[in-house]
Amino acid sequence: MRIPILNLGRILLVSIQVDLTDSDAMEFQSDLVNRVAEIEALGVAIDITALDVVDSYMARVINDTAYMVRLLGAEAVICGVQPFVAMTLIEMGRDLLGANCAFNLEQGMEILQERIAKRGDAYLDEDENE
Amino acid sequence: MRIPILNLGRILLVSIQVDLTDSDAMEFQSDLVNRVAEIEALGVAIDITALDVVDSYMARVINDTAYMVRLLGAEAVICGVQPFVAMTLIEMGRDLLGANCAFNLEQGMEILQERIAKRGDAYLDEDENE
């Protein structure tokens, strides 16, 4: 099954609410990265509130995806890491380093908007210098 | 397959990106209505941008869902009705009367926020009179 990707202007929202098979996870990754490039997204929020368990493979996919999104030039925020998920990730020696984290999607959107606004200011400054 | 429902604060976002079987459509409807009641959602945006075809049954489900959401006390906006979908709906004698419509999810969110803010003002006015 495909994970739906929602456009909110140039921000993309994805919510992973079911456990993904390995191939679904890869499909999710390529779908998302392609979509970011296609619409030149400014930011991506990946919501995993509904996941009670994140295995080592899934943690890597999420982390890599966030890194890829950043490489393309967009911001990435991972939202709703559950306490138990956080504990097992650290115990497994894994981390979600590719992105900022936020309690929930709402807070994640705020972080994205803040970061995008900062970039906007940077662009504006450049424009003024020209 | 279940349609993921995203929480953005007390607004719910759903994006229907694949054709649903009749039973999936009913499941979507009850999932969404229950979720609205559960979190006492203020508004719901249903994005159907990705649907190129909406049959008579699906149109009714979307329409009924929007009505139900309103009966519960929340606002509903249907986003991204494609031109061809609009044409076939009207030709079939169907309409999406249960909700406001918006070009895309971003505009839908704006409409919801505006309507919710207006309600907020109404509540505030009541409070002031007490």
mmCIF file of C-alpha atoms in Angstrom:
data_model
loop_
_atom_site.group_PDB
_atom_site.id
_atom_site.type_symbol
_atom_site.label_atom_id
_atom_site.label_comp_id
_atom_site.label_asym_id
_atom_site.label_seq_id
_atom_site.Cartn_x
_atom_site.Cartn_y
_atom_site.Cartn_z
ATOM 1 C CA MET A 1 0.000 0.000 0.000
ATOM 2 C CA ARG A 2 1.077 3.532 -0.762
ATOM 3 C CA ILE A 3 1.392 6.123 1.972
ATOM 4 C CA PRO A 4 -0.585 9.211 0.912
ATOM 5 C CA ILE A 5 1.434 12.419 0.689
ATOM 6 C CA LEU A 6 -0.523 15.609 1.374
ATOM 7 C CA ASN A 7 0.425 18.965 -0.103
ATOM 8 C CA LEU A 8 -0.179 21.952 2.094
ATOM 9 C CA GLY A 9 1.146 24.659 -0.159
ATOM 10 C CA ARG A 10 4.829 23.774 -0.528
ATOM 11 C CA ILE A 11 4.921 21.728 2.658
ATOM 12 C CA LEU A 12 4.367 17.977 2.407
ATOM 13 C CA LEU A 13 2.708 15.965 5.156
ATOM 14 C CA VAL A 14 2.959 12.218 5.527
ATOM 15 C CA SER A 15 1.513 10.153 8.298
ATOM 16 C CA ILE A 16 2.683 6.567 8.703
ATOM 17 C CA GLN A 17 -0.134 4.811 10.515
ATOM 18 C CA VAL A 18 0.508 1.167 9.710
ATOM 19 C CA ASP A 19 3.576 -1.027 9.895
ATOM 20 C CA LEU A 20 5.227 -1.013 6.477
ATOM 21 C CA THR A 21 6.809 -3.963 4.775
ATOM 22 C CA ASP A 22 10.379 -3.360 3.662
ATOM 23 C CA SER A 23 9.321 -2.817 0.055
ATOM 24 C CA ASP A 24 6.520 -0.451 1.108
ATOM 25 C CA ALA A 25 9.068 1.516 3.116
ATOM 26 C CA MET A 26 11.355 1.870 0.091
ATOM 27 C CA GLU A 27 8.413 2.880 -2.074
ATOM 28 C CA PHE A 28 7.430 5.471 0.534
ATOM 29 C CA GLN A 29 10.973 6.821 0.512
ATOM 30 C CA SER A 30 11.203 7.190 -3.254
ATOM 31 C CA ASP A 31 7.642 8.570 -3.533
ATOM 32 C CA LEU A 32 8.402 11.234 -0.966
ATOM 33 C CA VAL A 33 11.801 12.225 -2.316
ATOM 34 C CA ASN A 34 10.437 12.433 -5.872
ATOM 35 C CA ARG A 35 7.503 14.515 -4.715
ATOM 36 C CA VAL A 36 9.808 16.929 -2.875
ATOM 37 C CA ALA A 37 11.805 17.428 -6.066
ATOM 38 C CA GLU A 38 8.711 17.677 -8.246
ATOM 39 C CA ILE A 39 7.006 20.503 -6.354
ATOM 40 C CA GLU A 40 10.251 21.955 -4.943
ATOM 41 C CA ALA A 41 8.838 21.500 -1.474
ATOM 42 C CA LEU A 42 10.089 23.767 1.291
ATOM 43 C CA GLY A 43 9.541 21.287 4.067
ATOM 44 C CA VAL A 44 8.354 17.805 4.954
ATOM 45 C CA ALA A 45 6.662 16.622 8.134
ATOM 46 C CA ILE A 46 6.705 12.874 8.757
ATOM 47 C CA ASP A 47 4.184 11.905 11.417
ATOM 48 C CA ILE A 48 4.772 8.587 13.189
ATOM 49 C CA THR A 49 2.433 9.165 16.156
ATOM 50 C CA ALA A 50 0.482 6.024 15.293
ATOM 51 C CA LEU A 51 3.542 3.750 15.282
ATOM 52 C CA ASP A 52 3.997 1.906 18.577
ATOM 53 C CA VAL A 53 6.948 -0.031 17.247
ATOM 54 C CA VAL A 54 9.715 1.111 14.916
ATOM 55 C CA ASP A 55 12.198 -1.594 13.987
ATOM 56 C CA SER A 56 15.787 -0.964 13.071
ATOM 57 C CA TYR A 57 15.102 -1.055 9.326
ATOM 58 C CA MET A 58 12.190 1.377 9.530
ATOM 59 C CA ALA A 59 14.240 3.723 11.715
ATOM 60 C CA ARG A 60 16.941 3.756 9.041
ATOM 61 C CA VAL A 61 14.435 4.414 6.256
ATOM 62 C CA ILE A 62 12.877 7.343 8.140
ATOM 63 C CA ASN A 63 16.281 8.739 9.001
ATOM 64 C CA ASP A 64 17.646 8.353 5.462
ATOM 65 C CA THR A 65 14.508 9.899 3.990
ATOM 66 C CA ALA A 66 14.879 12.944 6.217
ATOM 67 C CA TYR A 67 18.527 13.271 5.150
ATOM 68 C CA MET A 68 17.579 12.971 1.468
ATOM 69 C CA VAL A 69 14.918 15.643 1.848
ATOM 70 C CA ARG A 70 17.526 17.940 3.371
ATOM 71 C CA LEU A 71 19.999 17.198 0.577
ATOM 72 C CA LEU A 72 17.378 18.294 -1.920
ATOM 73 C CA GLY A 73 17.143 21.587 -0.098
ATOM 74 C CA ALA A 74 14.020 21.198 2.018
ATOM 75 C CA GLU A 75 13.514 20.996 5.781
ATOM 76 C CA ALA A 76 12.414 17.790 7.482
ATOM 77 C CA VAL A 77 10.691 17.249 10.808
ATOM 78 C CA ILE A 78 9.749 13.912 12.359
ATOM 79 C CA CYS A 79 6.634 14.198 14.492
ATOM 80 C CA GLY A 80 5.180 12.104 17.280
ATOM 81 C CA VAL A 81 7.967 9.717 18.240
ATOM 82 C CA GLN A 82 6.330 7.716 21.041
ATOM 83 C CA PRO A 83 8.207 7.320 24.346
ATOM 84 C CA PHE A 84 8.575 3.561 23.889
ATOM 85 C CA VAL A 85 9.799 4.050 20.322
ATOM 86 C CA ALA A 86 12.369 6.586 21.526
ATOM 87 C CA MET A 87 13.581 4.156 24.199
ATOM 88 C CA THR A 88 13.926 1.190 21.864
ATOM 89 C CA LEU A 89 15.653 3.291 19.203
ATOM 90 C CA ILE A 90 18.305 4.449 21.623
ATOM 91 C CA GLU A 91 18.664 0.949 23.074
ATOM 92 C CA MET A 92 19.195 -0.383 19.550
ATOM 93 C CA GLY A 93 21.901 2.237 19.164
ATOM 94 C CA ARG A 94 19.828 4.010 16.534
ATOM 95 C CA ASP A 95 18.902 7.628 16.343
ATOM 96 C CA LEU A 96 16.814 9.844 14.141
ATOM 97 C CA LEU A 97 19.562 12.299 13.346
ATOM 98 C CA GLY A 98 18.353 13.337 9.927
ATOM 99 C CA ALA A 99 15.705 15.687 11.168
ATOM 100 C CA ASN A 100 14.321 17.726 13.970
ATOM 101 C CA CYS A 101 11.685 16.077 16.069
ATOM 102 C CA ALA A 102 8.402 17.468 17.335
ATOM 103 C CA PHE A 103 5.737 16.157 19.721
ATOM 104 C CA ASN A 104 3.014 16.210 17.133
ATOM 105 C CA LEU A 105 2.179 17.293 13.610
ATOM 106 C CA GLU A 106 0.994 20.725 14.727
ATOM 107 C CA GLN A 107 4.269 21.491 16.481
ATOM 108 C CA GLY A 108 6.159 20.011 13.542
ATOM 109 C CA MET A 109 4.422 22.417 11.162
ATOM 110 C CA GLU A 110 5.362 25.328 13.405
ATOM 111 C CA ILE A 111 9.011 24.271 13.381
ATOM 112 C CA LEU A 112 8.947 23.931 9.589
ATOM 113 C CA GLN A 113 7.306 27.298 9.094
ATOM 114 C CA GLU A 114 9.801 28.951 11.421
ATOM 115 C CA ARG A 115 12.758 27.405 9.594
ATOM 116 C CA ILE A 116 11.326 28.239 6.182
ATOM 117 C CA ALA A 117 10.664 31.823 7.273
ATOM 118 C CA LYS A 118 14.272 32.110 8.398
ATOM 119 C CA ARG A 119 15.438 30.922 4.989
ATOM 120 C CA GLY A 120 13.064 33.375 3.372
ATOM 121 C CA ASP A 121 14.723 36.152 5.357
ATOM 122 C CA ALA A 122 18.111 34.930 4.175
ATOM 123 C CA TYR A 123 16.941 35.025 0.550
ATOM 124 C CA LEU A 124 15.527 38.485 1.076
ATOM 125 C CA ASP A 125 18.826 39.682 2.522
ATOM 126 C CA GLU A 126 20.600 38.359 -0.561
ATOM 127 C CA ASP A 127 18.158 40.088 -2.842
ATOM 128 C CA GLU A 128 18.695 43.363 -1.039
ATOM 129 C CA ASN A 129 22.448 43.123 -1.547
ATOM 130 C CA GLU A 130 22.111 42.714 -5.290
ATOM 131 C CA MET B 1 -6.938 -0.283 3.233
ATOM 132 C CA ARG B 2 -7.482 2.448 5.786
ATOM 133 C CA ILE B 3 -7.244 6.100 4.813
ATOM 134 C CA PRO B 4 -4.852 7.813 7.242
ATOM 135 C CA ILE B 5 -6.341 10.708 9.178
ATOM 136 C CA LEU B 6 -3.874 13.438 10.157
ATOM 137 C CA ASN B 7 -4.326 15.633 13.209
ATOM 138 C CA LEU B 8 -3.162 19.185 12.868
ATOM 139 C CA GLY B 9 -4.126 20.503 16.258
ATOM 140 C CA ARG B 10 -7.903 20.152 16.263
ATOM 141 C CA ILE B 11 -8.179 20.107 12.484
ATOM 142 C CA LEU B 12 -8.254 16.740 10.730
ATOM 143 C CA LEU B 13 -6.814 16.220 7.267
ATOM 144 C CA VAL B 14 -7.653 13.298 5.027
ATOM 145 C CA SER B 15 -6.432 12.763 1.524
ATOM 146 C CA ILE B 16 -8.142 10.160 -0.632
ATOM 147 C CA GLN B 17 -5.570 9.179 -3.221
ATOM 148 C CA VAL B 18 -6.824 5.802 -4.402
ATOM 149 C CA ASP B 19 -10.191 4.541 -5.555
ATOM 150 C CA LEU B 20 -11.955 3.047 -2.559
ATOM 151 C CA THR B 21 -14.075 -0.065 -2.567
ATOM 152 C CA ASP B 22 -17.541 0.438 -1.129
ATOM 153 C CA SER B 23 -16.578 -1.152 2.190
ATOM 154 C CA ASP B 24 -13.391 0.956 2.375
ATOM 155 C CA ALA B 25 -15.506 4.045 1.795
ATOM 156 C CA MET B 26 -17.841 3.146 4.669
ATOM 157 C CA GLU B 27 -14.865 2.408 6.908
ATOM 158 C CA PHE B 28 -13.367 5.778 5.985
ATOM 159 C CA GLN B 29 -16.649 7.464 6.865
ATOM 160 C CA SER B 30 -16.989 5.860 10.280
ATOM 161 C CA ASP B 31 -13.269 6.308 11.071
ATOM 162 C CA LEU B 32 -13.470 9.998 10.302
ATOM 163 C CA VAL B 33 -16.729 10.675 12.119
ATOM 164 C CA ASN B 34 -15.519 8.786 15.202
ATOM 165 C CA ARG B 35 -12.233 10.665 15.159
ATOM 166 C CA VAL B 36 -14.025 14.008 14.937
ATOM 167 C CA ALA B 37 -16.080 13.100 18.027
ATOM 168 C CA GLU B 38 -13.073 11.686 19.867
ATOM 169 C CA ILE B 39 -10.862 14.767 19.635
ATOM 170 C CA GLU B 40 -13.763 17.223 19.342
ATOM 171 C CA ALA B 41 -12.276 18.425 16.074
ATOM 172 C CA LEU B 42 -13.018 21.957 14.959
ATOM 173 C CA GLY B 43 -12.742 21.229 11.264
ATOM 174 C CA VAL B 44 -12.092 18.565 8.658
ATOM 175 C CA ALA B 45 -10.474 18.948 5.254
ATOM 176 C CA ILE B 46 -11.087 16.125 2.778
ATOM 177 C CA ASP B 47 -8.649 16.290 -0.116
ATOM 178 C CA ILE B 48 -9.675 14.513 -3.313
ATOM 179 C CA THR B 49 -7.153 16.170 -5.650
ATOM 180 C CA ALA B 50 -5.769 12.770 -6.636
ATOM 181 C CA LEU B 51 -9.140 11.351 -7.675
ATOM 182 C CA ASP B 52 -9.737 11.556 -11.420
ATOM 183 C CA VAL B 53 -13.011 9.714 -11.155
ATOM 184 C CA VAL B 54 -15.667 9.917 -8.450
ATOM 185 C CA ASP B 55 -18.602 7.575 -8.933
ATOM 186 C CA SER B 56 -22.093 8.203 -7.674
ATOM 187 C CA TYR B 57 -21.576 6.069 -4.557
ATOM 188 C CA MET B 58 -18.315 7.756 -3.600
ATOM 189 C CA ALA B 59 -19.868 11.183 -4.147
ATOM 190 C CA ARG B 60 -22.627 10.264 -1.728
ATOM 191 C CA VAL B 61 -20.177 8.968 0.870
ATOM 192 C CA ILE B 62 -18.098 12.159 0.710
ATOM 193 C CA ASN B 63 -21.195 14.320 0.856
ATOM 194 C CA ASP B 64 -22.760 12.384 3.738
ATOM 195 C CA THR B 65 -19.483 12.420 5.648
ATOM 196 C CA ALA B 66 -19.268 16.188 5.350
ATOM 197 C CA TYR B 67 -22.859 16.500 6.616
ATOM 198 C CA MET B 68 -22.131 14.175 9.546
ATOM 199 C CA VAL B 69 -19.054 16.202 10.481
ATOM 200 C CA ARG B 70 -21.188 19.326 10.505
ATOM 201 C CA LEU B 71 -23.892 17.656 12.608
ATOM 202 C CA LEU B 72 -21.228 16.859 15.184
ATOM 203 C CA GLY B 73 -20.388 20.547 15.327
ATOM 204 C CA ALA B 74 -17.271 20.796 13.168
ATOM 205 C CA GLU B 75 -16.644 22.504 9.846
ATOM 206 C CA ALA B 76 -15.986 20.511 6.673
ATOM 207 C CA VAL B 77 -14.227 21.496 3.489
ATOM 208 C CA ILE B 78 -13.770 19.356 0.384
ATOM 209 C CA CYS B 79 -10.565 20.189 -1.444
ATOM 210 C CA GLY B 80 -9.334 19.644 -4.960
ATOM 211 C CA VAL B 81 -12.409 18.588 -6.911
ATOM 212 C CA GLN B 82 -10.981 18.087 -10.409
ATOM 213 C CA PRO B 83 -12.740 19.762 -13.354
ATOM 214 C CA PHE B 84 -13.718 16.427 -14.897
ATOM 215 C CA VAL B 85 -15.032 15.199 -11.539
ATOM 216 C CA ALA B 86 -17.107 18.376 -11.154
ATOM 217 C CA MET B 87 -18.533 17.902 -14.653
ATOM 218 C CA THR B 88 -19.486 14.245 -14.157
ATOM 219 C CA LEU B 89 -20.975 14.927 -10.712
ATOM 220 C CA ILE B 90 -23.285 17.577 -12.073
ATOM 221 C CA GLU B 91 -24.141 15.436 -15.110
ATOM 222 C CA MET B 92 -25.045 12.583 -12.755
ATOM 223 C CA GLY B 93 -27.298 15.026 -10.948
ATOM 224 C CA ARG B 94 -25.081 14.833 -7.876
ATOM 225 C CA ASP B 95 -23.602 17.640 -5.890
ATOM 226 C CA LEU B 96 -21.301 18.025 -2.926
ATOM 227 C CA LEU B 97 -23.662 20.081 -0.854
ATOM 228 C CA GLY B 98 -22.442 18.968 2.539
ATOM 229 C CA ALA B 99 -19.418 21.183 2.598
ATOM 230 C CA ASN B 100 -17.610 24.139 1.190
ATOM 231 C CA CYS B 101 -15.186 23.420 -1.571
ATOM 232 C CA ALA B 102 -11.668 24.705 -2.099
ATOM 233 C CA PHE B 103 -9.143 24.429 -4.925
ATOM 234 C CA ASN B 104 -6.564 22.697 -2.810
ATOM 235 C CA LEU B 105 -5.714 21.644 0.715
ATOM 236 C CA GLU B 106 -3.934 24.897 1.486
ATOM 237 C CA GLN B 107 -6.958 26.990 0.545
ATOM 238 C CA GLY B 108 -9.193 24.523 2.373
ATOM 239 C CA MET B 109 -7.192 25.030 5.556
ATOM 240 C CA GLU B 110 -7.553 28.780 5.205
ATOM 241 C CA ILE B 111 -11.327 28.481 4.844
ATOM 242 C CA LEU B 112 -11.483 26.219 7.904
ATOM 243 C CA GLN B 113 -9.336 28.531 9.993
ATOM 244 C CA GLU B 114 -11.431 31.508 8.990
ATOM 245 C CA ARG B 115 -14.687 29.753 9.884
ATOM 246 C CA ILE B 116 -13.282 28.458 13.157
ATOM 247 C CA ALA B 117 -12.007 31.921 14.051
ATOM 248 C CA LYS B 118 -15.475 33.345 13.412
ATOM 249 C CA ARG B 119 -16.974 30.758 15.766
ATOM 250 C CA GLY B 120 -14.297 31.602 18.310
ATOM 251 C CA ASP B 121 -15.356 35.236 18.107
ATOM 252 C CA ALA B 122 -18.965 34.185 18.654
ATOM 253 C CA TYR B 123 -17.975 32.218 21.760
ATOM 254 C CA LEU B 124 -15.941 35.154 23.019
ATOM 255 C CA ASP B 125 -18.906 37.479 22.553
ATOM 256 C CA GLU B 126 -21.023 35.101 24.621
ATOM 257 C CA ASP B 127 -18.393 34.984 27.330
ATOM 258 C CA GLU B 128 -18.267 38.728 27.489
ATOM 259 C CA ASN B 129 -22.009 38.917 28.016
ATOM 260 C CA GLU B 130 -21.884 36.624 31.018
#
